[in-house]
Short mmCIF file of N, CA and C and ligand atoms in Angstrom, two decimals:
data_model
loop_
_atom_site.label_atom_id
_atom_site.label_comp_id
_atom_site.label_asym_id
_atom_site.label_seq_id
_atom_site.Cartn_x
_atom_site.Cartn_y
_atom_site.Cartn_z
N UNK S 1 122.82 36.10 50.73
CA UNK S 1 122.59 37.38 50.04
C UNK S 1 123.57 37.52 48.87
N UNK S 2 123.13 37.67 47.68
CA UNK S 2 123.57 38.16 46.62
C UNK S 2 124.24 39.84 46.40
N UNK S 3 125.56 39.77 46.10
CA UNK S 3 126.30 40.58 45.96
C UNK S 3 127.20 40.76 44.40
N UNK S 4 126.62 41.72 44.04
CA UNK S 4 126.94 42.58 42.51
C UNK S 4 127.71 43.33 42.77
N UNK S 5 129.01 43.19 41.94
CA UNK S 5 130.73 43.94 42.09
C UNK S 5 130.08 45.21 40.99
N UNK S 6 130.26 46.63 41.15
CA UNK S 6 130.33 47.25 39.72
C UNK S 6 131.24 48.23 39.95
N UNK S 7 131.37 47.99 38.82
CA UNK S 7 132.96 48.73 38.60
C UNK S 7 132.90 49.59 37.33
N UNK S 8 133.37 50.53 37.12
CA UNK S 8 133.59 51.99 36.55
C UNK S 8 135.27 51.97 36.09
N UNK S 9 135.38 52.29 34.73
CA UNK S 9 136.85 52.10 34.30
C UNK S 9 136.90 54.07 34.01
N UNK S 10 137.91 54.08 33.06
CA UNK S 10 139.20 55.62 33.24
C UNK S 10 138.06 56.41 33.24
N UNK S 11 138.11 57.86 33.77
CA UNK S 11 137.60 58.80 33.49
C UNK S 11 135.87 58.83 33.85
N UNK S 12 135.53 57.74 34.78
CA UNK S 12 134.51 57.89 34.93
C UNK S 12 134.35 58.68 36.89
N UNK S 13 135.44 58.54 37.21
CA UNK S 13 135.57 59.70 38.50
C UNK S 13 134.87 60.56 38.21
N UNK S 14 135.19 61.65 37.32
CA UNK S 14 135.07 62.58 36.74
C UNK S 14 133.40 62.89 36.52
N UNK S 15 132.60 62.08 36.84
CA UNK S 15 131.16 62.07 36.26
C UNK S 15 130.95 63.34 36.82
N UNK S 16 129.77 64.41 36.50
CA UNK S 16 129.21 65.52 37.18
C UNK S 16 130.03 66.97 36.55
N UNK S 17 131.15 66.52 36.22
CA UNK S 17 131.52 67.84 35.84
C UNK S 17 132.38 67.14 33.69
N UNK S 18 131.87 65.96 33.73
CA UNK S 18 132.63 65.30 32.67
C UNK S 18 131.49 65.78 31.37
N UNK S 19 131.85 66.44 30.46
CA UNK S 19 130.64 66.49 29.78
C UNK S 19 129.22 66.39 29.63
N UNK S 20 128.85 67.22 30.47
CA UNK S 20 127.58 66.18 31.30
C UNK S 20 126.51 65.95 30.21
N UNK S 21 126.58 67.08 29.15
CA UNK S 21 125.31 67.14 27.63
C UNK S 21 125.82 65.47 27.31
N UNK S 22 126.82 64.79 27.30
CA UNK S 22 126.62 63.64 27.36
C UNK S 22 126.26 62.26 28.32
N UNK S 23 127.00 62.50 29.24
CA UNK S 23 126.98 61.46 30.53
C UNK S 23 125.71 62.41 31.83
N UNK S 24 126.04 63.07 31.30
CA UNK S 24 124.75 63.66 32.24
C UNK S 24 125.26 64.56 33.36
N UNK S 25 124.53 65.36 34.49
CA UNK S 25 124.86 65.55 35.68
C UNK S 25 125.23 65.26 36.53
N UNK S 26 125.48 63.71 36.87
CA UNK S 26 125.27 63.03 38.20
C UNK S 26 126.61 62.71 38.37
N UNK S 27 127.22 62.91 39.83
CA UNK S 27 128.21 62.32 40.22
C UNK S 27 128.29 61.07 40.18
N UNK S 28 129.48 60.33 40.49
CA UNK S 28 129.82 59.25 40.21
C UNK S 28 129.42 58.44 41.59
N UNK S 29 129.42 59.15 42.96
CA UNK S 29 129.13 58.89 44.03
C UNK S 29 127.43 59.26 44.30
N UNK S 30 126.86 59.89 43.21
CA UNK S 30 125.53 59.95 43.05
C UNK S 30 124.90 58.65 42.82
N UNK S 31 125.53 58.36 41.36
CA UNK S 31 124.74 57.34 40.54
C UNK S 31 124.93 56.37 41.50
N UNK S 32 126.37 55.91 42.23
CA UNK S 32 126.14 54.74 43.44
C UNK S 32 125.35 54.68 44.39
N UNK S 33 125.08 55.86 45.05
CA UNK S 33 124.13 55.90 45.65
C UNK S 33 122.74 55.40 45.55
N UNK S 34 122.37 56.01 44.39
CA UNK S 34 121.36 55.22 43.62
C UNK S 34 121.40 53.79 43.59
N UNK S 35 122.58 53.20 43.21
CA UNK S 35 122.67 51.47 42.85
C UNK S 35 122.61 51.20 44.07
N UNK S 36 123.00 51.73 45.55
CA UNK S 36 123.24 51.00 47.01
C UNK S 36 121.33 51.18 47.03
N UNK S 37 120.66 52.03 47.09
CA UNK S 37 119.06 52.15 47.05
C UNK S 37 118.46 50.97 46.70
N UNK S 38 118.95 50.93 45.22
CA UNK S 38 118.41 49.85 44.37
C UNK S 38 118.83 48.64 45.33
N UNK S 39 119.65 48.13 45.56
CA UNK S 39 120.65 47.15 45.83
C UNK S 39 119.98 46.69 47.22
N UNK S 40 119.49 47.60 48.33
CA UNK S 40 118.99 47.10 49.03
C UNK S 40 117.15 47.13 48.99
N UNK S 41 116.60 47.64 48.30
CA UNK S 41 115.22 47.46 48.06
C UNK S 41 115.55 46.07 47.79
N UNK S 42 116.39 45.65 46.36
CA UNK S 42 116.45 44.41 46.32
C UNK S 42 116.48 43.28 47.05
N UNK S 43 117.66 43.40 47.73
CA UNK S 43 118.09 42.62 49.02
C UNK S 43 119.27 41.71 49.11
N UNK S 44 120.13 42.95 48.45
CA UNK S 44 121.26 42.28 47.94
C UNK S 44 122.50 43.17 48.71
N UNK S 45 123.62 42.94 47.83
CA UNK S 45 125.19 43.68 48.54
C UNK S 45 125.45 44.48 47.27
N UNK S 46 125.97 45.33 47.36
CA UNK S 46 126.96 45.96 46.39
C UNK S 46 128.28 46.18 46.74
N UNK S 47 129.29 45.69 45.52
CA UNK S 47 130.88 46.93 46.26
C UNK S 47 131.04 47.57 44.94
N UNK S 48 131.55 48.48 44.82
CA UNK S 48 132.04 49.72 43.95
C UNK S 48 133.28 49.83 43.85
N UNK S 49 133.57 49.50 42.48
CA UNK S 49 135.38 49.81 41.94
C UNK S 49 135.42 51.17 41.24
N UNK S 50 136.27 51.86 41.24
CA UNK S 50 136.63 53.21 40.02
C UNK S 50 137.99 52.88 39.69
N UNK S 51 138.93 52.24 38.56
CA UNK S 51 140.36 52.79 38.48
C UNK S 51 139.81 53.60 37.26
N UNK S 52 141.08 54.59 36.81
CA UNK S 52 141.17 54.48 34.85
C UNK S 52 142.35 53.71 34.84
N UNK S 53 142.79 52.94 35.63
CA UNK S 53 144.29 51.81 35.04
C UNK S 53 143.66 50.20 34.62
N UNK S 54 144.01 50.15 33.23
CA UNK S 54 143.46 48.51 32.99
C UNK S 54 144.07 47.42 34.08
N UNK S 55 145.27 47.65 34.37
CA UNK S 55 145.66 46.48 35.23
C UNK S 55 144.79 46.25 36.46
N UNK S 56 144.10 47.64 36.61
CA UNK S 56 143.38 47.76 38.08
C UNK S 56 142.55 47.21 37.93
N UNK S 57 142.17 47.24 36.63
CA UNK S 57 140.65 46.89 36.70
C UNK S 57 140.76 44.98 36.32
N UNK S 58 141.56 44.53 35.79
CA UNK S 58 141.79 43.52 35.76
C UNK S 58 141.80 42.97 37.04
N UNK S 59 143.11 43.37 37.96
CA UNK S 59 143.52 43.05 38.99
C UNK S 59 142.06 42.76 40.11
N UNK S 60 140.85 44.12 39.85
CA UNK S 60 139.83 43.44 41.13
C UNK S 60 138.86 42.39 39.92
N UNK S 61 138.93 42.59 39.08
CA UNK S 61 137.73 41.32 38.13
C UNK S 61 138.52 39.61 38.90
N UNK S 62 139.82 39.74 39.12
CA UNK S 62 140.51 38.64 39.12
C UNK S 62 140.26 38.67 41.08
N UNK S 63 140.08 39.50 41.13
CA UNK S 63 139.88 39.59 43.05
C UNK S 63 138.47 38.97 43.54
N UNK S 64 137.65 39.28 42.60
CA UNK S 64 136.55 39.18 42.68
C UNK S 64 135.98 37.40 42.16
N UNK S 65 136.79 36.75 41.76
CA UNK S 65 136.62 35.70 41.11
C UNK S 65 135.77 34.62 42.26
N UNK S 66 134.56 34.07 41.77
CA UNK S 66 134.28 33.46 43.13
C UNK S 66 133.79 33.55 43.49
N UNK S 67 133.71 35.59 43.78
CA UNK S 67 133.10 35.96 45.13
C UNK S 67 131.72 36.61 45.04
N UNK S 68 131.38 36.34 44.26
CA UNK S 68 130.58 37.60 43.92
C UNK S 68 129.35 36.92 42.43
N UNK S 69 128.19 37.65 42.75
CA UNK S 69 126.86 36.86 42.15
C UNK S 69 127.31 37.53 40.71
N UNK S 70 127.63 38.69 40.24
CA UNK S 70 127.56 39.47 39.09
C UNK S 70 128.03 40.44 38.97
N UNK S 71 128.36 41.33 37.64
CA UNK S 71 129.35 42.23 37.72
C UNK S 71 128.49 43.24 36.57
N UNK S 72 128.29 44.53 37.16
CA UNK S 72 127.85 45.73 35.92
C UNK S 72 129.21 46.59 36.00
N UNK S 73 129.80 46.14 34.60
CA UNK S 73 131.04 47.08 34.19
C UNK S 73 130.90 48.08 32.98
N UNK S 74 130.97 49.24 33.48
CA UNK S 74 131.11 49.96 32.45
C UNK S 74 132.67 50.48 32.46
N UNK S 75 133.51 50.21 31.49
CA UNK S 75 134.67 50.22 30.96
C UNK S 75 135.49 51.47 30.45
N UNK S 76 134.31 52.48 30.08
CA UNK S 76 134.67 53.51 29.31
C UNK S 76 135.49 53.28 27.86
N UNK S 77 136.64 54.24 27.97
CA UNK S 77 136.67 53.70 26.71
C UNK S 77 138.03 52.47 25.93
N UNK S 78 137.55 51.30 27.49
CA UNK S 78 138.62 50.24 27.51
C UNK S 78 137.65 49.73 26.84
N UNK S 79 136.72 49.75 26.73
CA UNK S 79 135.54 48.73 25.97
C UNK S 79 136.18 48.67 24.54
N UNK S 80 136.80 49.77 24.17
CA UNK S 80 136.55 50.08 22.46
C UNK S 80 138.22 49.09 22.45
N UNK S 81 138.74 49.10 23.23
CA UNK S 81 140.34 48.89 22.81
C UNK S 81 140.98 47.67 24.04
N UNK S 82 140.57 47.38 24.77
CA UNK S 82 141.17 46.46 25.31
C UNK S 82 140.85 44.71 25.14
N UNK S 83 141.61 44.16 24.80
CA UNK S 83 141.79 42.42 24.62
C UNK S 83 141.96 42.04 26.29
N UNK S 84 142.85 42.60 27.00
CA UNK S 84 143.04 42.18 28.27
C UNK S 84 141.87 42.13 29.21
N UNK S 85 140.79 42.96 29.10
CA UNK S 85 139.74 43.11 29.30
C UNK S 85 138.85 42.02 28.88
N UNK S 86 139.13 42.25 27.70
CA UNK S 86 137.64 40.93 27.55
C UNK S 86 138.24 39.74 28.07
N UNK S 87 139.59 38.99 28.10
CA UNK S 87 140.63 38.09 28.64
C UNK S 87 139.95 38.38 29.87
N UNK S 88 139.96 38.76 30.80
CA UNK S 88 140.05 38.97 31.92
C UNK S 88 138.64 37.92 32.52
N UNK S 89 137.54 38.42 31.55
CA UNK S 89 136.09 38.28 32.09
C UNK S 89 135.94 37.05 31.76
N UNK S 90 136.58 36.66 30.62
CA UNK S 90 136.42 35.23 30.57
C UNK S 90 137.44 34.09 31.23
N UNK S 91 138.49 34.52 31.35
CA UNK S 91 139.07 33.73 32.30
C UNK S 91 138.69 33.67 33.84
N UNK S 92 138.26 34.50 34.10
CA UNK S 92 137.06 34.56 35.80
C UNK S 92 135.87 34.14 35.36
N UNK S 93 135.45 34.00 34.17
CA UNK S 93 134.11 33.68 34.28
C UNK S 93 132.95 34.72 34.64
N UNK S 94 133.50 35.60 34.66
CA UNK S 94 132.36 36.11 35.57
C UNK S 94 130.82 36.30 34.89
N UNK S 95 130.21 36.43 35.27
CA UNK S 95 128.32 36.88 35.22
C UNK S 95 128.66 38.48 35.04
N UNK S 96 128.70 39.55 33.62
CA UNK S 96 129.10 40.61 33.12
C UNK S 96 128.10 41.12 32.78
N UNK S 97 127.36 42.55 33.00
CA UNK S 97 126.84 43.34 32.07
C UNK S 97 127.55 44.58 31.67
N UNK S 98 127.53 44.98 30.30
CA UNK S 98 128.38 45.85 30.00
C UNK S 98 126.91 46.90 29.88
N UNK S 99 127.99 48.25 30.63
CA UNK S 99 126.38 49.29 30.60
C UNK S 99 127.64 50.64 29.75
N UNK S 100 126.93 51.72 29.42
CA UNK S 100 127.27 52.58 29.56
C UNK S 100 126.25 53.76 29.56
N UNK S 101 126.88 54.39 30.05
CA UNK S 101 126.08 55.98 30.29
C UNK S 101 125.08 56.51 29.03
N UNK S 102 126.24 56.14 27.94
CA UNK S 102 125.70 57.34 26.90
C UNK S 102 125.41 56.24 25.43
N UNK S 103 124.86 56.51 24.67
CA UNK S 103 124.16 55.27 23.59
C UNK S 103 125.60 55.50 22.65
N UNK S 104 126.04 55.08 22.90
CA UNK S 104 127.56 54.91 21.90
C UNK S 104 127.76 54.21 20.35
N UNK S 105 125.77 54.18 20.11
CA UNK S 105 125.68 54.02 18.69
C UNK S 105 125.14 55.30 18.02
N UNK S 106 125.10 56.38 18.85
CA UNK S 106 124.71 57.46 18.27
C UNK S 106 126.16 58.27 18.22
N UNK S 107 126.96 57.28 18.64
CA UNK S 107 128.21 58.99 18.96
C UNK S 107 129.31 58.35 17.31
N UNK S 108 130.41 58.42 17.72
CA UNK S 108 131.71 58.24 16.59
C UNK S 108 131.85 56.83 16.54
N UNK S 109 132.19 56.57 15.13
CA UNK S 109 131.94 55.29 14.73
C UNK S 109 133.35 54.76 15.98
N UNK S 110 134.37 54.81 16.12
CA UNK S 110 135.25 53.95 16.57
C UNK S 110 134.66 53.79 18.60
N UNK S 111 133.34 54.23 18.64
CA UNK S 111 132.67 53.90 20.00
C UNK S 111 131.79 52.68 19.36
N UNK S 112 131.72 52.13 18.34
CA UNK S 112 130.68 51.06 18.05
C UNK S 112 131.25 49.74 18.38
N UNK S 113 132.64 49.74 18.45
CA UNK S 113 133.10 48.36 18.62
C UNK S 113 133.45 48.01 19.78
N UNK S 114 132.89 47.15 20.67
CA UNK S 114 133.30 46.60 21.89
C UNK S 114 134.33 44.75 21.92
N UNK S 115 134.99 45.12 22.70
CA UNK S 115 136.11 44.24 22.53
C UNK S 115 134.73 43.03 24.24
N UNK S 116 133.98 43.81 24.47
CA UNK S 116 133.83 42.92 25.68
C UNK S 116 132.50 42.85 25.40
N UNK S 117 131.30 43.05 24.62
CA UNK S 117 130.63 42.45 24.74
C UNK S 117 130.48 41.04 24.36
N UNK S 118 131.18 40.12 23.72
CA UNK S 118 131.33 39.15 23.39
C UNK S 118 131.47 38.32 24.46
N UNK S 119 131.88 38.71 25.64
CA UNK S 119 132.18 38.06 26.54
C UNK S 119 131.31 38.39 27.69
N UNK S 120 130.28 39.22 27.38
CA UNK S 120 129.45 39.70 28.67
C UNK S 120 127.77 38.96 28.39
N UNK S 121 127.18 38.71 29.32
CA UNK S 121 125.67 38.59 29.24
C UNK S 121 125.04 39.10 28.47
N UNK S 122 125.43 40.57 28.64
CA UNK S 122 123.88 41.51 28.00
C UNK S 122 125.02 42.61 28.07
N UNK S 123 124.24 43.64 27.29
CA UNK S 123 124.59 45.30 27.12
C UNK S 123 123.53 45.96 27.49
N UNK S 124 123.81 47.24 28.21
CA UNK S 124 122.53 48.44 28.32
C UNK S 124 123.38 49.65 28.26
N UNK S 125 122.94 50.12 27.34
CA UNK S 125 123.57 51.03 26.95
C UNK S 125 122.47 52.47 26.52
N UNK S 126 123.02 53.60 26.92
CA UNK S 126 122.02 54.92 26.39
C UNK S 126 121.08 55.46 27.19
N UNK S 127 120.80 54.94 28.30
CA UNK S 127 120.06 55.20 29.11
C UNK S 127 120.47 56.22 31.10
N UNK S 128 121.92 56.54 30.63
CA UNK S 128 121.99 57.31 31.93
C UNK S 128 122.14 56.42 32.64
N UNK S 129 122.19 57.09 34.36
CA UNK S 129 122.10 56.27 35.46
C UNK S 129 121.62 55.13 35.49
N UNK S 130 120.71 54.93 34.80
CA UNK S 130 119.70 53.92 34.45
C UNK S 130 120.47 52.34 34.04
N UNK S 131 121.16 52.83 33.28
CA UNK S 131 121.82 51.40 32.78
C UNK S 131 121.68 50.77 33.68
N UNK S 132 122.65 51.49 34.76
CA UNK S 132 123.59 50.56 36.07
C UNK S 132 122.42 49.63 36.89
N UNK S 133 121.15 50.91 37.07
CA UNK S 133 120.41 49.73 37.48
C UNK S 133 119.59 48.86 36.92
N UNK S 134 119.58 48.81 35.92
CA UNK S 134 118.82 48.04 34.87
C UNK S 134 119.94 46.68 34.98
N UNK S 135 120.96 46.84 35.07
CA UNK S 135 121.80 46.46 34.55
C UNK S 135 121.84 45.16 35.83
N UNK S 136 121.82 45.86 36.95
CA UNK S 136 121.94 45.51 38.54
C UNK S 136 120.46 44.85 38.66
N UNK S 137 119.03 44.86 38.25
CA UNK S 137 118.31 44.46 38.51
C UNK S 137 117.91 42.90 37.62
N UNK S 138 118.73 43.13 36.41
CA UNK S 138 118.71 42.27 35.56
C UNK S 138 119.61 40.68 35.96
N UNK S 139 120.74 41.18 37.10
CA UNK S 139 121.96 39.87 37.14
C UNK S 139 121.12 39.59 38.75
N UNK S 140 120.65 40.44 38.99
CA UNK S 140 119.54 39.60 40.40
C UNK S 140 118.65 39.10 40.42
N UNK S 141 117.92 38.59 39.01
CA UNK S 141 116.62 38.04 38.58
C UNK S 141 117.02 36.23 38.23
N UNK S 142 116.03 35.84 39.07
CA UNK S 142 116.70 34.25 38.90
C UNK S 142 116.73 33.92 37.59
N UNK S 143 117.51 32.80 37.41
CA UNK S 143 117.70 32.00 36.45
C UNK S 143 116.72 31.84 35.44
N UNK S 144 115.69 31.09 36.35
CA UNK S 144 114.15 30.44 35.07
C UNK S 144 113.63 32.03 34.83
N UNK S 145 113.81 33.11 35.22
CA UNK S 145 113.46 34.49 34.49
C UNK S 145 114.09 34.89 33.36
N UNK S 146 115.57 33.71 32.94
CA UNK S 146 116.09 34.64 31.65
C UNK S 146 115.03 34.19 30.51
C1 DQA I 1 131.11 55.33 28.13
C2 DQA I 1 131.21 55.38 26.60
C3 DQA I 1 132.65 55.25 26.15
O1 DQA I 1 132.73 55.32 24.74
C4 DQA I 1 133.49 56.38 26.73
O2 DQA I 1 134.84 56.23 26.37
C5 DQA I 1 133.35 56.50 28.20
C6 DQA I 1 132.01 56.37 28.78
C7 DQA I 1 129.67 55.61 28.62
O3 DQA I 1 129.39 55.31 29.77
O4 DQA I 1 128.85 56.16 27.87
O5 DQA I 1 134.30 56.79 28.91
O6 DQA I 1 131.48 54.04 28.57
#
């Protein structure tokens, strides 16, 4: 059985009461909920990270090395500014989709630059809850499907 790590960087605890006209309504323990749904219709595993500390989030990408089929990270706003981050994914190697909540080509220009998609599979971005599983249904689709 295939098991997808996703992990949530700073300030995404906060979902449900965080601006929601942007990120929406949904708790953060909502939207997982949702991905554990997804995750087993599929027929797969999920585990769920939250820090807002980069080292944390480094620290389980580097925990996870190995172990794990794929990773939907949404970063917040380590995406826009962290090197250690994108370092991180490529020194594990890992199988990355970078999602986020909110279409971050419609918002302030200094949300356009990602330090990690360069180093990730794919992006989904703008679509709400949705990403995550788009995101999650996409790193569980075999190989000869890319
Ligand atoms: C975000 C977009 C980032 O720019 C922002 O800093 C976040 C959330 C999103 O999911 O839309 O914290 O990653």
């Amino acid at each position: 059985m295939k098991t997808i790590l996703i992990i949530n960087g700073p300030n995404l605890n906060l979902l449900g009461t965080r601006e929601p006209n942007i990120y929406g309504a949904l708790t953060l323990e909502e939207i997982n909920r949702r991905i554990a749904r997804e995750a087993e219709a599929l027929g797969a595993r999920v585990e769920f990270f939250q820090s807002s500390h980069e080292g944390a989030l480094i620290d389980r990408l580097h925990a996870a090395a190995n172990t794990v089929h794929g990773v939907v990270f949404n970063a917040g706003a380590y995406t826009h500014t962290s090197v250690a981050l994108a370092d991180a994914i490529s020194a594990t190697g890992h199988r990355v989709i970078e999602v986020h909540l909110s279409n971050v080509f419609k918002r302030e220009e200094f949300r356009w630059h990602s330090f990690l998609s360069s180093v990730c599979q794919g992006v989904i971005c703008g679509l709400g809850w949705k990403s995550y599983v788009l995101a999650l249904r996409a790193l569980l689709m075999e190989d000869d499907q890319e």
